[in-house]
């Protein structure tokens, strides 16, 4: 009983005790690909730092027999056998109790274990691929955040860094990969033993092992680092673009961080079943096929950009994350926010014509939307249990994280920022860091009060909306926390304000600390500028900072005029619209003023801005369908008339020498017109699709417009005429390109007929759709069918709960629940999840219900707008 009580102190803890610290793992694994199982042993060299009878480490879903566990103190012939080995599944720990107190100093803990190659896409798992028409299993690891413990017993926390020596026993015909290069292979008939070079010091979540049959393409950086892209057999040519990007990226980051890439090789591999986009394992980066492979004939421009940005993101982690690692998951944003930001820096360097910094604003918007919920969380978020980690791989850690880094870089200046970062990397290489450590390095390098400035952005959730008025030649600013619900939060920030007046050459920047302040801008010539009829004023110049701006009516109308007369940069045109849309949703502005603002973008030339006009318009149409369905005809007429000239100008066919952004815009524009029911677009799409169905190589339906054609086709489908739906399934079944499959999945549920949508949703759960891809079909549900999707989720919840885990499970909740828009739905969702919420989805459920409540309130506000009908009539008639 006493022993049980002693072991009890280790249960229910957020972190492992520190009396035993690993230095080196000698890990041997033998996967059985046919039986979907593995056996292994690990010898951990560890330092016992305090007197203890216990060793406590992580293990989950592993079978550990007490007879296979022993501890050998260094310099002694003695081998200690444990008195007891207790597995605690709810805490994912192994408590090993010895009869006597372990001697202080070095020793070796040896553990034999067995496990299952699971199908959950985490830990040590199996992924299915085809080789010569035959289905086969490959063995793959995915350990971030806390799943190395599902492969071998270990101290599975980022701060317990150690060296890894890995040995694999695998079938002779397979390729075995790990973080480091192979140093020796011994073939023994049907199996071989593969020995890998010892790794540098690293965290457990970055260890990787892959066994299967692959092709590859390879090249070397100018420094001689070998880079390979591994693919399924027959697909290696699709790895060439990623290979080119990787070679350039490794060289760029070596210069940017002023530290060479630390490993002798870099392997990147496409995995058919993969839960996230990619994973930055040290020296062996794993990807979804859609994030690594690019087919010159059948991939779209959007696919190309995705590959470039994701490759740059993962390779940035080799420094920011792998070489210098966050101390605990509270600081996850240091990894993800930074890698997101620097991936755009790389893409901009290699593909300046893509205007990626304007496109980056889409990342900021996603961060803004999540952070405007009361159920958001600070960038630095307390993590008290392993179950809570998955949910913070979200738009706060990635997108808000990247946005505040961009804000800080913009405030400090690019050169100072880069030099300070290089100093930070150098100081913490092969070690762990916290957010404060980065602030200290930037403060030292810049002489600016970085800690004071940034604490308000990372330690509290949310962000401000800055209200602007002009009074007596001064600018009056007031900040309040912005919430989409329209409530006012209590947060207050140190806001780096940039402001320009009538021209970008007239700019001021200053820190706004208070709740309310007046700023004298006479130095900008505000008074004489105000006298001009073309006067305008814009805060947050080029949208480099993470706050919204609310202008009074006079200043807002001046900005509309500045957009109409093309005085604002693309980023600022985007920002004015994005802020107005958010304020409208929160009930701070009327919908009619948002619609009038949209109408001034009729001559827009920038892809990202027009794409945002389209997204905003389609969401407004969705709300209108609930709030005022009788006004939908006029709204759709206004939007179709607004978009049609752009579509006529671009056409369906690419022009010779046209840019990447036109290709992106064409697809976005035609898809939107199809969703709005534009007959000319739908008819032309169906005509082209029918040719494509007979000849997949036809130039009539290039990859950039296929999604638009598929969505158009689904507008013609109904329960009584499902030909189009069946044709799309035929394409899905006949293609082996993941990007094509994703395009089809994203279109299947866009049908206006709820019965067809229901059938498409059932298709998600069929063996034909990989679990990783369910999200694409869910995202494509047509606006009128959200109720159908919600009923479907409820009916299939128990199955979904068993089949999906981690972020994939949270997507089901978020994507299905968030678009609902009535209080009745809010109550229904709350009731349903009352008895079904576990720690791993709690945050997502809360956020999704809040979104339903916000939409329901917006619907009420729209209903109360007396002049909406007459304004819409005018707009529809005018266009």
Coordinates of C-alpha atoms in Angstrom, one line a residue, residues 191-462:
X191 CA 15.5 -9.1 -43.6
X192 CA 18.3 -6.5 -43.2
X193 CA 19.7 -4.6 -40.3
X194 CA 20.1 -0.8 -41.0
X195 CA 22.4 1.2 -38.8
X196 CA 22.1 5.0 -38.8
X197 CA 24.7 7.6 -37.8
X198 CA 24.2 9.1 -34.3
X199 CA 22.2 12.3 -34.3
X200 CA 23.0 15.6 -32.7
X201 CA 21.2 16.4 -29.5
X202 CA 17.5 16.8 -30.3
X203 CA 13.9 16.5 -28.8
X204 CA 12.0 13.2 -29.0
X205 CA 9.2 14.8 -31.1
X206 CA 11.6 15.3 -34.0
X207 CA 12.8 11.6 -34.2
X208 CA 11.6 9.9 -37.5
X209 CA 11.6 6.5 -39.0
X210 CA 10.1 5.4 -42.3
X211 CA 10.1 2.0 -44.0
X212 CA 8.7 1.3 -47.5
X213 CA 9.5 1.1 -51.2
X214 CA 10.1 4.5 -52.8
X215 CA 11.6 6.4 -55.7
X216 CA 13.5 9.6 -55.3
X217 CA 15.1 12.6 -57.0
X218 CA 18.3 14.1 -55.5
X219 CA 20.6 17.0 -55.8
X220 CA 23.2 18.8 -53.7
X221 CA 23.3 22.3 -52.3
X222 CA 26.3 24.6 -53.1
X223 CA 27.6 23.5 -49.6
X224 CA 27.4 19.8 -50.5
X225 CA 24.4 18.9 -48.5
X226 CA 22.5 16.0 -50.1
X227 CA 18.8 16.7 -50.6
X228 CA 16.4 14.0 -51.7
X229 CA 12.6 14.0 -52.4
X230 CA 11.2 10.5 -51.9
X231 CA 7.8 9.6 -53.5
X232 CA 5.8 6.6 -54.3
X233 CA 7.2 4.5 -57.1
X234 CA 6.5 6.2 -60.5
X235 CA 6.0 9.7 -59.0
X236 CA 9.5 11.0 -58.6
X237 CA 9.3 13.5 -61.4
X238 CA 6.6 15.3 -59.3
X239 CA 9.2 15.9 -56.6
X240 CA 11.4 18.1 -58.8
X241 CA 9.8 21.4 -58.0
X242 CA 10.0 20.8 -54.2
X243 CA 13.7 19.7 -54.6
X244 CA 14.5 23.0 -56.4
X245 CA 12.8 25.1 -53.7
X246 CA 14.6 23.1 -50.9
X247 CA 18.0 23.6 -52.4
X248 CA 17.5 27.4 -52.6
X249 CA 15.8 27.5 -49.2
X250 CA 18.7 25.8 -47.3
X251 CA 21.2 28.2 -48.7
X252 CA 18.9 31.3 -48.0
X253 CA 18.3 30.2 -44.3
X254 CA 22.0 29.5 -43.8
X255 CA 22.6 33.1 -44.7
X256 CA 19.6 34.5 -42.8
X257 CA 20.3 32.7 -39.5
X258 CA 24.1 32.9 -40.0
X259 CA 24.4 29.2 -39.0
X260 CA 24.9 26.4 -41.5
X261 CA 22.3 23.6 -41.8
X262 CA 23.4 21.3 -39.1
X263 CA 22.9 17.8 -40.6
X264 CA 24.7 15.9 -43.4
X265 CA 21.5 15.3 -45.5
X266 CA 17.9 16.5 -45.9
X267 CA 15.3 14.0 -47.0
X268 CA 11.7 15.1 -47.8
X269 CA 9.1 12.4 -48.3
X270 CA 5.5 12.3 -49.5
X271 CA 3.3 10.1 -47.3
X272 CA -0.1 9.0 -48.6
X273 CA -1.8 9.1 -45.2
X274 CA -0.8 12.1 -43.2
X275 CA -2.8 14.1 -40.6
X276 CA -1.3 17.6 -40.9
X277 CA 0.3 19.4 -43.9
X278 CA 3.9 18.4 -43.1
X279 CA 6.2 17.7 -40.2
X280 CA 9.7 19.1 -39.7
X281 CA 11.5 15.9 -38.3
X282 CA 15.2 16.7 -38.2
X283 CA 16.7 15.8 -41.5
X284 CA 13.7 13.7 -42.6
X285 CA 10.7 15.9 -43.3
X286 CA 7.4 14.2 -43.9
X287 CA 4.6 15.8 -46.1
X288 CA 1.1 15.1 -47.4
X289 CA 1.4 14.4 -51.1
X290 CA -0.5 17.6 -51.9
X291 CA 2.1 19.7 -50.0
X292 CA 5.2 18.2 -51.7
X293 CA 4.3 16.9 -55.2
X294 CA 3.8 19.1 -58.2
X295 CA 2.7 17.7 -61.6
X296 CA 3.4 20.1 -64.4
X297 CA 0.3 19.1 -66.4
X298 CA -2.3 18.4 -63.6
X299 CA -1.4 20.7 -60.7
X300 CA -2.8 24.2 -60.4
X301 CA -0.9 27.4 -59.6
X302 CA -2.3 27.3 -56.1
X303 CA -0.7 23.8 -55.6
X304 CA 2.6 25.2 -56.7
X305 CA 2.5 28.0 -54.2
X306 CA 1.4 25.6 -51.5
X307 CA 4.4 23.4 -52.1
X308 CA 6.8 26.3 -52.1
X309 CA 5.5 27.8 -48.9
X310 CA 5.2 24.5 -47.0
X311 CA 8.7 23.4 -48.0
X312 CA 10.1 26.8 -46.8
X313 CA 8.1 26.5 -43.5
X314 CA 9.4 23.0 -42.7
X315 CA 13.0 23.9 -43.6
X316 CA 12.9 27.0 -41.4
X317 CA 12.1 24.7 -38.5
X318 CA 15.5 23.0 -39.0
X319 CA 16.9 26.1 -37.3
X320 CA 13.9 27.5 -35.5
X321 CA 12.4 24.5 -33.6
X322 CA 15.0 21.8 -34.2
X323 CA 18.3 23.5 -33.5
X324 CA 16.7 25.8 -31.0
X325 CA 13.6 24.2 -29.5
X326 CA 10.8 25.7 -27.3
X327 CA 11.1 24.7 -23.7
X328 CA 7.5 23.6 -23.4
X329 CA 4.3 23.7 -25.5
X330 CA 3.4 27.0 -24.0
X331 CA 6.0 28.4 -26.4
X332 CA 4.8 26.4 -29.5
X333 CA 4.1 29.7 -31.2
X334 CA 7.9 30.4 -31.3
X335 CA 8.2 27.4 -33.7
X336 CA 5.1 27.8 -35.7
X337 CA 4.6 31.6 -35.9
X338 CA 8.1 32.1 -36.8
X339 CA 8.2 29.3 -39.5
X340 CA 5.0 30.7 -41.0
X341 CA 6.4 34.2 -41.2
X342 CA 9.8 33.2 -42.6
X343 CA 8.3 30.8 -45.2
X344 CA 6.8 34.0 -46.8
X345 CA 10.1 35.7 -46.6
X346 CA 11.6 32.8 -48.6
X347 CA 8.8 32.6 -51.1
X348 CA 9.0 36.3 -51.7
X349 CA 12.7 36.0 -52.4
X350 CA 12.3 33.2 -54.9
X351 CA 9.0 34.2 -56.5
X352 CA 8.7 38.0 -56.2
X353 CA 5.9 38.0 -58.8
X354 CA 3.6 36.1 -56.5
X355 CA 3.2 39.2 -54.2
X356 CA 3.2 36.8 -51.2
X357 CA 3.3 39.6 -48.6
X358 CA 0.0 40.8 -49.8
X359 CA -1.3 37.2 -49.8
X360 CA 0.1 36.9 -46.2
X361 CA -2.9 39.1 -45.1
X362 CA -5.1 36.1 -45.6
X363 CA -3.0 34.4 -42.8
X364 CA -3.6 37.5 -40.6
X365 CA -7.3 37.5 -41.3
X366 CA -7.6 33.8 -40.1
X367 CA -5.7 34.8 -36.9
X368 CA -8.0 37.9 -36.5
X369 CA -11.2 35.8 -36.9
X370 CA -10.2 33.2 -34.2
X371 CA -8.7 35.8 -31.8
X372 CA -12.0 37.9 -31.9
X373 CA -13.7 35.1 -30.0
X374 CA -14.1 35.2 -26.2
X375 CA -13.0 31.5 -26.4
X376 CA -9.6 32.3 -28.0
X377 CA -6.4 31.9 -26.0
X378 CA -3.2 33.9 -25.6
X379 CA -0.3 33.2 -27.9
X380 CA 1.6 31.8 -24.8
X381 CA -1.0 29.4 -23.5
X382 CA -0.7 27.3 -20.4
X383 CA -0.7 23.6 -21.1
X384 CA -1.5 21.4 -18.1
X385 CA -2.3 18.0 -19.8
X386 CA -1.1 16.2 -22.9
X387 CA -4.7 16.2 -24.2
X388 CA -4.7 20.0 -24.5
X389 CA -1.7 20.2 -26.8
X390 CA -3.3 19.3 -30.2
X391 CA -5.8 22.1 -30.0
X392 CA -3.2 24.8 -29.9
X393 CA -1.8 23.9 -33.3
X394 CA -4.3 26.6 -34.5
X395 CA -4.6 30.0 -36.1
X396 CA -3.3 31.7 -32.9
X397 CA 0.0 29.8 -32.8
X398 CA 0.6 29.9 -36.5
X399 CA -1.2 32.9 -38.0
X400 CA -1.4 35.4 -35.1
X401 CA 2.1 34.3 -34.2
X402 CA 3.4 35.0 -37.7
X403 CA 1.5 38.3 -37.7
X404 CA 3.0 39.7 -34.5
X405 CA 6.5 38.6 -35.7
X406 CA 5.8 40.6 -38.8
X407 CA 4.6 43.5 -36.8
X408 CA 7.8 43.4 -34.6
X409 CA 10.1 43.1 -37.6
X410 CA 8.4 46.0 -39.3
X411 CA 8.7 48.1 -36.1
X412 CA 12.4 47.2 -35.4
X413 CA 13.5 47.2 -39.1
X414 CA 14.6 44.2 -41.2
X415 CA 18.3 44.4 -40.6
X416 CA 18.3 44.8 -36.8
X417 CA 15.7 42.0 -36.6
X418 CA 17.7 39.6 -38.6
X419 CA 21.0 40.2 -36.7
X420 CA 19.3 39.8 -33.4
X421 CA 17.7 36.5 -34.6
X422 CA 21.0 35.2 -35.6
X423 CA 22.4 36.0 -32.2
X424 CA 19.5 34.2 -30.6
X425 CA 20.0 31.1 -32.7
X426 CA 23.7 31.0 -31.9
X427 CA 23.1 31.4 -28.2
X428 CA 20.4 28.7 -27.8
X429 CA 21.7 26.2 -30.5
X430 CA 21.2 22.6 -29.4
X431 CA 19.2 23.8 -26.4
X432 CA 15.8 25.1 -25.4
X433 CA 14.4 28.6 -25.3
X434 CA 11.3 30.5 -24.0
X435 CA 9.5 33.5 -25.5
X436 CA 11.4 35.8 -23.1
X437 CA 14.7 34.6 -24.5
X438 CA 13.7 35.8 -28.0
X439 CA 12.6 39.2 -26.6
X440 CA 15.8 39.6 -24.7
X441 CA 17.9 39.0 -27.9
X442 CA 15.8 41.4 -29.9
X443 CA 15.9 44.0 -27.1
X444 CA 19.7 43.7 -26.9
X445 CA 20.1 44.0 -30.7
X446 CA 17.7 46.9 -31.2
X447 CA 17.8 49.0 -27.9
X448 CA 14.0 49.1 -28.1
X449 CA 11.7 48.0 -25.2
X450 CA 10.7 44.8 -26.9
X451 CA 9.5 43.0 -23.8
X452 CA 7.2 45.8 -22.8
X453 CA 5.8 46.1 -26.3
X454 CA 5.3 42.3 -26.9
X455 CA 4.0 41.1 -23.5
X456 CA 0.6 42.7 -24.3
X457 CA 0.5 40.7 -27.6
X458 CA 1.6 37.2 -26.4
X459 CA 0.4 37.0 -22.7
X460 CA -3.2 38.2 -23.2
X461 CA -5.6 37.0 -25.8
X462 CA -7.3 39.2 -28.3

